[in-house]
Protein backbone atom coordinates (compact mmCIF):
# COMPACT_ATOMS: atom_id res chain seq x y z
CA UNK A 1 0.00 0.00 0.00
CA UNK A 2 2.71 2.54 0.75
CA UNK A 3 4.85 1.67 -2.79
CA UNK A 4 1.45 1.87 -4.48
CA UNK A 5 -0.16 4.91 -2.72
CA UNK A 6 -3.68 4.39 -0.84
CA UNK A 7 -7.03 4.00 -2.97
CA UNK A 8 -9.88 6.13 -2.10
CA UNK A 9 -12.88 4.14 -1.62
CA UNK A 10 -15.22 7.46 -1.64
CA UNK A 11 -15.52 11.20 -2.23
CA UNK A 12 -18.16 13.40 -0.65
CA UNK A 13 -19.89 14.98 -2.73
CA UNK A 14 -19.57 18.98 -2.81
CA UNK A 15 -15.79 18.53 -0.76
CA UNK A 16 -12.82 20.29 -2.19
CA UNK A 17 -11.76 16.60 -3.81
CA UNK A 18 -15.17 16.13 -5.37
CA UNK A 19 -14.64 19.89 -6.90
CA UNK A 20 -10.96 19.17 -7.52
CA UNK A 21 -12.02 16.07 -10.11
CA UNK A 22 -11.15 13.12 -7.51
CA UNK A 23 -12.67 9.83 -7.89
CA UNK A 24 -13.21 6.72 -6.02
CA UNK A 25 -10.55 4.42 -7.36
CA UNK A 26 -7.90 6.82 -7.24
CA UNK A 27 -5.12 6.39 -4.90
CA UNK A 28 -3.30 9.45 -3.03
CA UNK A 29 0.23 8.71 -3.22
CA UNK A 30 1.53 11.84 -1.18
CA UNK A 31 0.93 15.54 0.19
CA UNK A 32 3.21 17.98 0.19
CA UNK A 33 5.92 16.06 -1.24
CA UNK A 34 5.98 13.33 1.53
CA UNK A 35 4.67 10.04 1.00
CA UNK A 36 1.58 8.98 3.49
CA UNK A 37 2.33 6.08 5.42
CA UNK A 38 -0.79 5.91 7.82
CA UNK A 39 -3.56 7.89 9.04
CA UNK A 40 -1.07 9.46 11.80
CA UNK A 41 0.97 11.40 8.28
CA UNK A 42 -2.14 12.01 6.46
CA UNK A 43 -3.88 13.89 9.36
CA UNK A 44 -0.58 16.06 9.80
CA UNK A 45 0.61 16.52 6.34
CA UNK A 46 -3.38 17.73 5.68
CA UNK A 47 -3.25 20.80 8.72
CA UNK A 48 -1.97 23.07 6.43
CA UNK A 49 -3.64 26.25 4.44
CA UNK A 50 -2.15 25.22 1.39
CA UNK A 51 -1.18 21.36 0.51
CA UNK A 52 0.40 19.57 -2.98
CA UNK A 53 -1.47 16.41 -3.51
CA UNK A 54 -0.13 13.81 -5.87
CA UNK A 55 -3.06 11.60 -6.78
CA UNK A 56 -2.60 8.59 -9.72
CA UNK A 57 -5.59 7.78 -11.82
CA UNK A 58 -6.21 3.82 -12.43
CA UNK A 59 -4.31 3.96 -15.74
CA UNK A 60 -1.14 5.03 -13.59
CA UNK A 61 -1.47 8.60 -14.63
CA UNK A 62 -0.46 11.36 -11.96
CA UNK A 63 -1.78 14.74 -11.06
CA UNK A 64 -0.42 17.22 -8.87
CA UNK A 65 -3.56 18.86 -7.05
CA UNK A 66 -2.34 22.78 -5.56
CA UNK A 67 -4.92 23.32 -3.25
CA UNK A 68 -5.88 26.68 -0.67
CA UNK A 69 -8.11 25.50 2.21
CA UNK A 70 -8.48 26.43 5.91
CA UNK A 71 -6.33 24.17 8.48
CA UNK A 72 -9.04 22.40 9.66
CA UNK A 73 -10.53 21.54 6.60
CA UNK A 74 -10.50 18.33 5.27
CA UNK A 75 -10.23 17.10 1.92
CA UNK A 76 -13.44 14.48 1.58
CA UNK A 77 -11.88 11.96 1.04
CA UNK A 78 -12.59 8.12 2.20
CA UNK A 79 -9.88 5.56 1.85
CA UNK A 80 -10.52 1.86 2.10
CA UNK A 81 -9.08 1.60 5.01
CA UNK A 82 -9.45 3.79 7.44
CA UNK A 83 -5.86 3.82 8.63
CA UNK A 84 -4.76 3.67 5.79
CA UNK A 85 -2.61 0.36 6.61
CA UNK A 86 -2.74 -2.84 7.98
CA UNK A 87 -4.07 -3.33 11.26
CA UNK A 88 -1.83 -4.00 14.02
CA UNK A 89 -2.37 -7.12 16.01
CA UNK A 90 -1.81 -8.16 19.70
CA UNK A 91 0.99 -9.67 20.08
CA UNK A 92 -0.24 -10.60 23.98
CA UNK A 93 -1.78 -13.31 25.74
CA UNK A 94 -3.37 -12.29 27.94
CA UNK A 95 -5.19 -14.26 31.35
CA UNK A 96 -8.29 -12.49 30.82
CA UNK A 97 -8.65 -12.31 27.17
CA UNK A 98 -12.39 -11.98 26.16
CA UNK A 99 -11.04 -12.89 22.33
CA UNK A 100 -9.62 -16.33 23.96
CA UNK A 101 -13.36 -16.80 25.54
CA UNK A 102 -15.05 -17.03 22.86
CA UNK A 103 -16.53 -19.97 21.07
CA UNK A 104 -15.31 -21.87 17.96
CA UNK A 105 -17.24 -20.95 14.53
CA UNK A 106 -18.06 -17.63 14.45
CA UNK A 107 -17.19 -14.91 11.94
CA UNK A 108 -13.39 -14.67 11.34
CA UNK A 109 -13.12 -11.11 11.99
CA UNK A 110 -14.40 -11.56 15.74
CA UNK A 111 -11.44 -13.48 16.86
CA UNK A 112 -8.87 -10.93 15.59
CA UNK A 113 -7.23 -8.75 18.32
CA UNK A 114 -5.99 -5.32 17.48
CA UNK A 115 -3.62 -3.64 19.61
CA UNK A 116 -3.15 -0.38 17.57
CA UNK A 117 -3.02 2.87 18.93
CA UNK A 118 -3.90 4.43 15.81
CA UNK A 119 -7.65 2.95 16.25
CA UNK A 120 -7.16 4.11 19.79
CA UNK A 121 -6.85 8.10 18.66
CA UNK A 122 -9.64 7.29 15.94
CA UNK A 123 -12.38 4.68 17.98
CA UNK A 124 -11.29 5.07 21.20
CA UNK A 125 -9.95 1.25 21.56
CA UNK A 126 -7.82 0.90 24.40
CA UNK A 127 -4.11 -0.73 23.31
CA UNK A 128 -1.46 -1.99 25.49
CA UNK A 129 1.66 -0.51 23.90
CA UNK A 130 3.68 -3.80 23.74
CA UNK A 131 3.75 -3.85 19.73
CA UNK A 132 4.83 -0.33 19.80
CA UNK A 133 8.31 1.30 19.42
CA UNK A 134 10.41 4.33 20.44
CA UNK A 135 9.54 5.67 16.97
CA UNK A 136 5.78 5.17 17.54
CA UNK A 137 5.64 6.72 20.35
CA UNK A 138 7.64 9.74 18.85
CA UNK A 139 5.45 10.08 16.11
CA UNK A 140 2.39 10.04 18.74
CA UNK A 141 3.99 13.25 20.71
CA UNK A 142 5.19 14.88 16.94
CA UNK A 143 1.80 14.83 15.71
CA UNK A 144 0.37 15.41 19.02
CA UNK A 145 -2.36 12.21 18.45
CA UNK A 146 -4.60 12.16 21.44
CA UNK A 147 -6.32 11.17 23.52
CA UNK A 148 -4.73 7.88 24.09
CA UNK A 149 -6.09 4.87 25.57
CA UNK A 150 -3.71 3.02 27.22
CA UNK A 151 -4.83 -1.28 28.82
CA UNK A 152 -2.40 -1.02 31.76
CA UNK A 153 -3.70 -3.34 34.37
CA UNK A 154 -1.21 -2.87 37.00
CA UNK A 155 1.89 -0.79 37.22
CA UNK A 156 3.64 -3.85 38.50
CA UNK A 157 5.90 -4.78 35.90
CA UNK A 158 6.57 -8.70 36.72
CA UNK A 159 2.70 -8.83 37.48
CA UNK A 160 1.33 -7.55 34.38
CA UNK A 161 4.07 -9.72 32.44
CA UNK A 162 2.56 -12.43 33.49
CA UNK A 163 -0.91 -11.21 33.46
CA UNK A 164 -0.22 -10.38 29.47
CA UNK A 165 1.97 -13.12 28.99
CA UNK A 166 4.53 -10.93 27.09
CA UNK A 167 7.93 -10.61 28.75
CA UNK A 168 8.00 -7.19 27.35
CA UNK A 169 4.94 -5.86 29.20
CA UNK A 170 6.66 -4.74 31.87
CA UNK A 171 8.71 -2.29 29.72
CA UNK A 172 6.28 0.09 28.85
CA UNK A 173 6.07 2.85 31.95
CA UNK A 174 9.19 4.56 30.57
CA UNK A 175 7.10 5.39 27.56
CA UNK A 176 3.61 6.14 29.05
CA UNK A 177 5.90 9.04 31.04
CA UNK A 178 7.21 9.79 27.84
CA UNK A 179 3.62 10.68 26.77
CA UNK A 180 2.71 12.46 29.96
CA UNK A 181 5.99 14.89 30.08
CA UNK A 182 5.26 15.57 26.35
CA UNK A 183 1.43 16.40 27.13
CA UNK A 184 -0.20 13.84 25.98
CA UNK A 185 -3.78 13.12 26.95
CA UNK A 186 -4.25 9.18 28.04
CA UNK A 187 -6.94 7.21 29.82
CA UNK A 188 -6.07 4.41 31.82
CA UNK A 189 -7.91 0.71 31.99
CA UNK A 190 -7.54 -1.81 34.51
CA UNK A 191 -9.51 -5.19 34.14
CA UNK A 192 -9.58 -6.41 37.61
CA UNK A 193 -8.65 -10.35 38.31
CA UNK A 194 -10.10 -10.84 41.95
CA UNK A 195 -7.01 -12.14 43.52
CA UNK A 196 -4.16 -10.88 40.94
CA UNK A 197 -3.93 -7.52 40.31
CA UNK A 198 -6.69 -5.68 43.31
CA UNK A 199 -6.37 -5.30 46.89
CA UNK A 200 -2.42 -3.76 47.38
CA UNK A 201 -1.49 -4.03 43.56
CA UNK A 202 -4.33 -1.76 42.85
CA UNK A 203 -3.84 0.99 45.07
CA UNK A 204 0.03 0.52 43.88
CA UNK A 205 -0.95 0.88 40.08
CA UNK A 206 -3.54 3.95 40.97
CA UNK A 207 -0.77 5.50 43.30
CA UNK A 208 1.57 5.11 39.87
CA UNK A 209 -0.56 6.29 37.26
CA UNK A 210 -1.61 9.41 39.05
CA UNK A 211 1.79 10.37 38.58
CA UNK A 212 1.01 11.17 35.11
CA UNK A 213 -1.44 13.28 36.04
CA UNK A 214 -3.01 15.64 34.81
CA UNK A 215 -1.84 14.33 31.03
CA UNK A 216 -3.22 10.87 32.75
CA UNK A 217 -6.76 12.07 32.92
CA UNK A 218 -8.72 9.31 34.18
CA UNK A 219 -8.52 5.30 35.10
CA UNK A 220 -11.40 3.00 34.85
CA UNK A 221 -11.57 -0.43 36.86
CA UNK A 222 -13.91 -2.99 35.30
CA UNK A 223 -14.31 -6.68 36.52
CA UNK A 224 -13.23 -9.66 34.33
CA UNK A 225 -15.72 -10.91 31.68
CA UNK A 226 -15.55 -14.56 32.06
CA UNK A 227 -17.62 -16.84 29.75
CA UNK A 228 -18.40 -20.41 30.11
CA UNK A 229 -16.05 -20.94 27.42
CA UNK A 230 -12.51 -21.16 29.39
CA UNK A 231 -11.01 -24.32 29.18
CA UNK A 232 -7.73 -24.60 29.27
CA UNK A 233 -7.08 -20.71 30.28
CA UNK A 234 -6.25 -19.59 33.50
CA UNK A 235 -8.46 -20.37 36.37
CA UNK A 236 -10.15 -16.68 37.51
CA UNK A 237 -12.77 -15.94 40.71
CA UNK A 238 -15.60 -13.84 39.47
CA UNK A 239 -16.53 -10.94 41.75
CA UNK A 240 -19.29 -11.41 44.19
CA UNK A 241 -21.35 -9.01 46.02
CA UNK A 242 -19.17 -8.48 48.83
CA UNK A 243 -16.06 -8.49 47.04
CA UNK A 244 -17.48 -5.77 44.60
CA UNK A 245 -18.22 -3.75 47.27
CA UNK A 246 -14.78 -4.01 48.88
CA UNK A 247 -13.66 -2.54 45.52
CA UNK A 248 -16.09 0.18 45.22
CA UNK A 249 -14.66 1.42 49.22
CA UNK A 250 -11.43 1.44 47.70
CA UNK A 251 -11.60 3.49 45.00
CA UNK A 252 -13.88 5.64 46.76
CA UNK A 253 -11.15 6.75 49.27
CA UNK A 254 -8.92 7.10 46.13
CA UNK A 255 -11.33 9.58 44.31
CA UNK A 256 -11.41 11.45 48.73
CA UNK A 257 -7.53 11.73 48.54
CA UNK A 258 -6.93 12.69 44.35
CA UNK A 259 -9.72 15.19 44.71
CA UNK A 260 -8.22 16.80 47.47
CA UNK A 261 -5.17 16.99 46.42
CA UNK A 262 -6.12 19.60 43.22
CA UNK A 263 -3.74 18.22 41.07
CA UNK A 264 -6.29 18.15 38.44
CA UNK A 265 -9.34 19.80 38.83
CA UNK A 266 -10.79 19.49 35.54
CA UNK A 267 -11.13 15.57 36.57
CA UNK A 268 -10.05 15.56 39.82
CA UNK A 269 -11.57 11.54 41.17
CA UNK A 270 -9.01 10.21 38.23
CA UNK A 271 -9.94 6.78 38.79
CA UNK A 272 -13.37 5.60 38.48
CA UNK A 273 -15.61 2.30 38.89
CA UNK A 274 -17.39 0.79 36.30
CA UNK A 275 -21.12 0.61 36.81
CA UNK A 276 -20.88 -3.06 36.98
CA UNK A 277 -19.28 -2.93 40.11
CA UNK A 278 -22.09 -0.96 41.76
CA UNK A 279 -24.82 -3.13 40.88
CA UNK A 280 -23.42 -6.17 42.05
CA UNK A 281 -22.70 -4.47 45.25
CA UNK A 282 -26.10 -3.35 45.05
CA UNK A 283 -25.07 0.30 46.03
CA UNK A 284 -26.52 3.22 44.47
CA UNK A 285 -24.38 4.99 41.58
CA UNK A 286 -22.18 8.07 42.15
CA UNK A 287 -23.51 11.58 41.77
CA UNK A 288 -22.87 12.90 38.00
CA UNK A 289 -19.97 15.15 39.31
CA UNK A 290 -17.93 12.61 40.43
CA UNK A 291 -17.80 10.98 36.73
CA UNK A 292 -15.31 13.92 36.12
CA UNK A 293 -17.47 14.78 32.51
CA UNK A 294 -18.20 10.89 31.81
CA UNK A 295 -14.45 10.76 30.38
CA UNK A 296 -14.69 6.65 30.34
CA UNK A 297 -18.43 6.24 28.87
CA UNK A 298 -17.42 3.22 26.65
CA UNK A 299 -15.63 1.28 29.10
CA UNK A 300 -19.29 1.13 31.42
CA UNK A 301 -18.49 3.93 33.75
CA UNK A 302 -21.48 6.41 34.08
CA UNK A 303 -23.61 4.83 31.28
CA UNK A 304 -26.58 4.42 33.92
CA UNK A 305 -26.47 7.18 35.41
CA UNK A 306 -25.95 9.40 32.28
CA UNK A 307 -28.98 7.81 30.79
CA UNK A 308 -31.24 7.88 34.17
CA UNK A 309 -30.08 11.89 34.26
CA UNK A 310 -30.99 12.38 30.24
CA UNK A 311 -34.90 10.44 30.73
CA UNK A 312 -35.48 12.86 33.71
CA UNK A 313 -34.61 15.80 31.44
CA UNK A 314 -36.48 14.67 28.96
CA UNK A 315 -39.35 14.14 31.16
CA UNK A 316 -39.06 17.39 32.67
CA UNK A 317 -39.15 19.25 29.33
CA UNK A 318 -42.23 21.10 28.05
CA UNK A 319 -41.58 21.11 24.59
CA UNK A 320 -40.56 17.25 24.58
CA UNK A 321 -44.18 16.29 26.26
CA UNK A 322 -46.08 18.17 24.41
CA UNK A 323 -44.56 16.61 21.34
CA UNK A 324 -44.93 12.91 22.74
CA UNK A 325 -48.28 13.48 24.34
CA UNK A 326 -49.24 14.43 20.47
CA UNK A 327 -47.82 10.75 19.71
CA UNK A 328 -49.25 8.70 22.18
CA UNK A 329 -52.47 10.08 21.36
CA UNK A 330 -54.29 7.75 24.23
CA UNK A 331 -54.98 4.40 21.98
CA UNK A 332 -52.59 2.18 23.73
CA UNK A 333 -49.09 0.57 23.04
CA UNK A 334 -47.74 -2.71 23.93
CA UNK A 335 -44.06 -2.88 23.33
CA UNK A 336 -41.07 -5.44 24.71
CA UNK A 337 -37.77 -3.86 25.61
CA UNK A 338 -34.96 -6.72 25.95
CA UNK A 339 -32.04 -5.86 27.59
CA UNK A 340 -28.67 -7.34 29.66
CA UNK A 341 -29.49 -8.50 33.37
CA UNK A 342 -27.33 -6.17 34.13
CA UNK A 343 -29.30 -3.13 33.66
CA UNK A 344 -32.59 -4.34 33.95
CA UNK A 345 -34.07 -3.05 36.90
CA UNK A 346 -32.80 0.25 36.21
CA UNK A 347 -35.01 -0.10 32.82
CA UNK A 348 -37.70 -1.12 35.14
CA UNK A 349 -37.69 2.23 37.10
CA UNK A 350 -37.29 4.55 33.88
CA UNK A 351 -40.49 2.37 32.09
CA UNK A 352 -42.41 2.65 35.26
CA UNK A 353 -41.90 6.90 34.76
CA UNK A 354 -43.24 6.69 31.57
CA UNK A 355 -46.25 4.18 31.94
CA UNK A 356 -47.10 6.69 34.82
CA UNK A 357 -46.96 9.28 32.68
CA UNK A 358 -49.03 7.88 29.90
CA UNK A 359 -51.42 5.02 31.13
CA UNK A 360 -52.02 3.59 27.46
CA UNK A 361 -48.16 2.69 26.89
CA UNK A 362 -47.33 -0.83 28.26
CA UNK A 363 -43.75 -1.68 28.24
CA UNK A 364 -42.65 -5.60 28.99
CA UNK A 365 -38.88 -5.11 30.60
CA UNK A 366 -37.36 -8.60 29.49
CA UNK A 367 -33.80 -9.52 30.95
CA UNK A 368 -32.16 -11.82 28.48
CA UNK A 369 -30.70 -15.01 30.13
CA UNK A 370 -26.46 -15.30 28.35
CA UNK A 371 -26.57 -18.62 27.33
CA UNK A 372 -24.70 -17.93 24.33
CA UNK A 373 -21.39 -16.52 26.29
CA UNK A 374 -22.61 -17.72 29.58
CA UNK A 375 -24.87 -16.21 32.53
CA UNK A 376 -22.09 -14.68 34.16
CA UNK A 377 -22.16 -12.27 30.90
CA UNK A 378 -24.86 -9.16 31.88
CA UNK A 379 -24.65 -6.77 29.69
CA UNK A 380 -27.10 -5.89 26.98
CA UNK A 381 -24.02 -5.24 23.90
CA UNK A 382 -23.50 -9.24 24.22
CA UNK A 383 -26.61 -10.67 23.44
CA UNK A 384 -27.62 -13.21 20.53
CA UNK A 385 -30.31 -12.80 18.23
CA UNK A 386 -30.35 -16.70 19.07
CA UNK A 387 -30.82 -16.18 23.07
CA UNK A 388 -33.59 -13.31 22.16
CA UNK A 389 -35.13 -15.71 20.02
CA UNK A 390 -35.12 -18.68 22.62
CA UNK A 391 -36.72 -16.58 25.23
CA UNK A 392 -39.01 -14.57 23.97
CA UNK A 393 -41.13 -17.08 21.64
CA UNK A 394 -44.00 -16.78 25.05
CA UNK A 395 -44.31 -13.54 24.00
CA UNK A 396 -44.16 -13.87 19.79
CA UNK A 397 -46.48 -11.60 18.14
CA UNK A 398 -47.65 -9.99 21.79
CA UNK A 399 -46.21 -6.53 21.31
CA UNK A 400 -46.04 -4.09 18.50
CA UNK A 401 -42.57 -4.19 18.42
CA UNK A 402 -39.57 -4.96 20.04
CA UNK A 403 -37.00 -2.53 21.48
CA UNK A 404 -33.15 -3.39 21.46
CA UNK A 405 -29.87 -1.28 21.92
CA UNK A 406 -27.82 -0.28 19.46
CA UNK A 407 -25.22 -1.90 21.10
CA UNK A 408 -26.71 -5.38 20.69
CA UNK A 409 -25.94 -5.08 16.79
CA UNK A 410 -22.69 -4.86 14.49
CA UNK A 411 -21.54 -1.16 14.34
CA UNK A 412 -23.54 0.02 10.85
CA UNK A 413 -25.49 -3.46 10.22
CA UNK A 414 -28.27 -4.75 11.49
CA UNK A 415 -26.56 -8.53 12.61
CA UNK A 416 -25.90 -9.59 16.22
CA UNK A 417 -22.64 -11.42 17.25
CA UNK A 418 -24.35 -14.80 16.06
CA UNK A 419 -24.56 -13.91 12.81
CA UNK A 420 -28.63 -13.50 13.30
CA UNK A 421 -29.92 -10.12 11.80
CA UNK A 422 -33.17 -8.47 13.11
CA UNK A 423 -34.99 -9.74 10.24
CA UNK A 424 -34.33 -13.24 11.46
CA UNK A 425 -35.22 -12.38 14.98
CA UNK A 426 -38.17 -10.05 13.59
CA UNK A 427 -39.56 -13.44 11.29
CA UNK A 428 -39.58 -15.71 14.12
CA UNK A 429 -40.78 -13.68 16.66
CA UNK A 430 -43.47 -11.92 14.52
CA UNK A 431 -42.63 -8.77 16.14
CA UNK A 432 -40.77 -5.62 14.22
CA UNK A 433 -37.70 -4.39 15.78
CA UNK A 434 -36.82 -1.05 16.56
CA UNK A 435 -33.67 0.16 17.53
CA UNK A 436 -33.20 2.19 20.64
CA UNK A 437 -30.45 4.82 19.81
CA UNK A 438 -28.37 6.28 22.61
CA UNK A 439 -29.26 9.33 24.96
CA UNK A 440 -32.11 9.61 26.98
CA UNK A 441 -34.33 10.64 24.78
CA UNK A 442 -34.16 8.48 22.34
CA UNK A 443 -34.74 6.08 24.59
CA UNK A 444 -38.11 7.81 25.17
CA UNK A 445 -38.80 8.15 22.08
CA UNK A 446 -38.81 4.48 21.16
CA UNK A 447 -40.42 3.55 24.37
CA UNK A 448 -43.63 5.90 23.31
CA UNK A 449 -43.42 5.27 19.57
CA UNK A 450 -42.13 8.09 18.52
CA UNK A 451 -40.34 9.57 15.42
CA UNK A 452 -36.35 9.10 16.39
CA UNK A 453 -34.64 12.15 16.73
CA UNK A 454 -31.32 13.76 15.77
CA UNK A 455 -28.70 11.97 17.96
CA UNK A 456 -25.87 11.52 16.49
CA UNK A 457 -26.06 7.39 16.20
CA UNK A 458 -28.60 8.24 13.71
CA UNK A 459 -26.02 9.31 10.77
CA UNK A 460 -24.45 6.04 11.29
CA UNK A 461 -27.10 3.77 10.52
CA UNK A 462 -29.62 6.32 8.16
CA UNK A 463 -29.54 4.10 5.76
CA UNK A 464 -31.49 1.41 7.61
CA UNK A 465 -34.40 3.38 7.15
């Protein structure tokens, strides 16, 4: 791909390439004289107010593009890949490996484990730095790439050796405070083993990576995900309510002492538990203030109580009732939401608002049972169109339609990790899906029957519709 340039799978139309003449098929071979070797050059090379592009047509011809724009402006241009290079794999292996959980005979492409730090800046995937060099991590402070989310584990380096099962793992904290001195945003993760890496080697690895503070902006803590499928890996305790509770008290007086301490005061708790941890405890979640601007959303930590703050907005908004008291309209409406034990009686409490609210709307909370992955496995992203299937067939044909997450599905298709698309679940059942985009909201919105609105998920997947 470098020798030969990178081909551009799309142009948008009415962008300065689509004006300029380029076409899908084309391949950019370099800007401003320097050839592109990932998305790290392209995004640099391209902050400039006035940029050469060498583009080669499909019969090998070349054109030199001179082209005035403003820095931030971007071209409008889609490549095929979007890092424009081969995905970097990890090179780990590690004791709590969902990947290595997983059973045989699904899709190819769910059993492949990136460790790239280039889908870190641009998804927000969280890499190790074991695969990565000196050079890597210079071109990360050159460019000034950020935010970067770093898997640490524990700042223990013979521990999380052997919890990666690289004898190189332990060689990365000279680099993380390379990243830190230079200014470089991170996030931390720790995936906590009950009996490996907690108790005194987590407050050692949260004492550590507060040193980086304030480029170390936060830390999350999330439990092990253990399947039923882990034979032959290393035996692991899950966390019980007791034990998650003993790690909610800890972190707790970590969030006392960092805040205090003003270090940081644009996220001054640093480290923060999952919401996972809370419900199995059975404690109620933290305040929104002390999620520090929900800097850790993806890995679990505020999620509930982001969404629980969003309905009550929504509920408390004249304009928004007005325009679903319009749509309910008083003839009734039976719906099924299916969810993740997890969160279900949280789901419980924001349905029971709304049926309050409006009398005519029922909602049916269904938790859906893992059997796929295994009970142990709660939340709502990991369910099968199989398992939904299996356990709702009491209720086919009950309910004018059934509400899932987004997260249930393939990011941009409508398949679950099975392979099972909504139409398959939709023709058994005999109930239409809808989709129940993310926010508050929405949430409402699909809960009442109403037309989705403008949230961002939307773009994404418009052309469901």
């Amino acid at each position: 791909m470098r020798r030969e340039g990178h081909r551009i799978k799309n142009v948008e139309d009415g962008s300065i390439a689509w004006e300029m003449g380029v076409l899908p098929g084309m391949y950019l071979i370099s800007v401003n004289g320097t050839p592109v070797e990932d998305v790290f050059d392209y995004r640099y090379l391209m902050n400039d107010e006035q940029v050469n592009v060498l583009i080669r047509e499909e019969n090998g011809e070349e054109t030199l593009l001179e082209i005035e724009k403003e820095p931030w402006e971007d071209l409008g241009i889609e490549f095929e890949s979007s890092l424009m290079d081969d995905y970097r794999n990890c090179c780990n292996r590690c004791i709590f490996c969902f990947i290595d959980q997983m059973p045989k005979g699904m899709r190819e492409t769910l059993y492949f484990k990136d460790d790239d730090s280039r889908l870190s800046f641009l998804q927000g995937n969280y890499v190790t730095l074991t695969n990565m060099k000196d050079s890597d991590i210079d071109r990360i402070i050159r460019y000034h790439m950020e935010p970067i989310n770093i898997s640490v584990h524990t700042t223990n380096p013979a521990l999380r050796c052997s919890m990666l099962g690289n004898r190189f793992a332990g060689d990365v904290f000279p680099r993380i405070r390379a990243l830190a001195d230079a200014g470089i945003l991170m996030n931390g993760q720790v995936v906590l083993c009950r009996g490996i890496n907690d108790g005194t080697e987590l407050d050692r690895t949260i004492r550590d990576l507060s040193s980086y503070r304030p480029a170390m902006r936060s830390v999350s803590i999330v439990p092990v995900g253990l399947t039923k499928y882990r034979d032959g890996l290393a035996p692991l305790t899950p966390f019980d309510r007791e034990s998650a509770g003993q790690v909610i008290d800890q972190i707790e007086d970590w969030q006392k002492r960092l805040a205090a301490d003003g270090v940081d005061p644009v996220s001054p708790h640093f480290v923060h538990a999952s919401d996972e941890w809370y419900i199995l405890a059975g404690r109620e979640l933290p305040e929104e203030e002390r999620y520090d601007g929900y800097l850790q959303l993806e890995n679990g930590v505020g999620m509930v109580r982001l969404l629980e703050n969003e309905v009550r907005e929504a509920l408390g908004s004249p304009a928004f009732l007005r325009e679903a008291d319009e749509a309910v309209d008083g003839t009734g409406r039976k719906v099924i939401l299916a969810c993740g034990k997890l969160i279900e009686s949280y789901l419980k409490k924001f349905t029971g608002w709304i049926m309050e609210r409006w009398p005519h709307v029922e909602i049916c909370v269904r938790a859906i049972r893992n059997d796929f992955f295994g009970e142990r496995i709660t939340v709502s992203g990991l369910i099968t169109g199989g398992d939904l299937i299996r356990q709702l067939r009491d209720m086919a044909g009950c309910a004018e339609e059934l509400l899932i997450p987004v997260s249930m599905l393939r990011s941009g298709e409508k398949v679950f990790l099975d392979d099972l698309t909504t139409e398959d679940v939709t023709r058994e059942l005999g109930i239409p899906i809808r989709i129940t985009w993310t926010g508050g909201e929405e949430f409402l919105r699909a809960c009442l029957g109403m037309k989705a609105g403008a949230a961002a998920d939307r773009q994404v997947y418009e052309s469901w519709e």
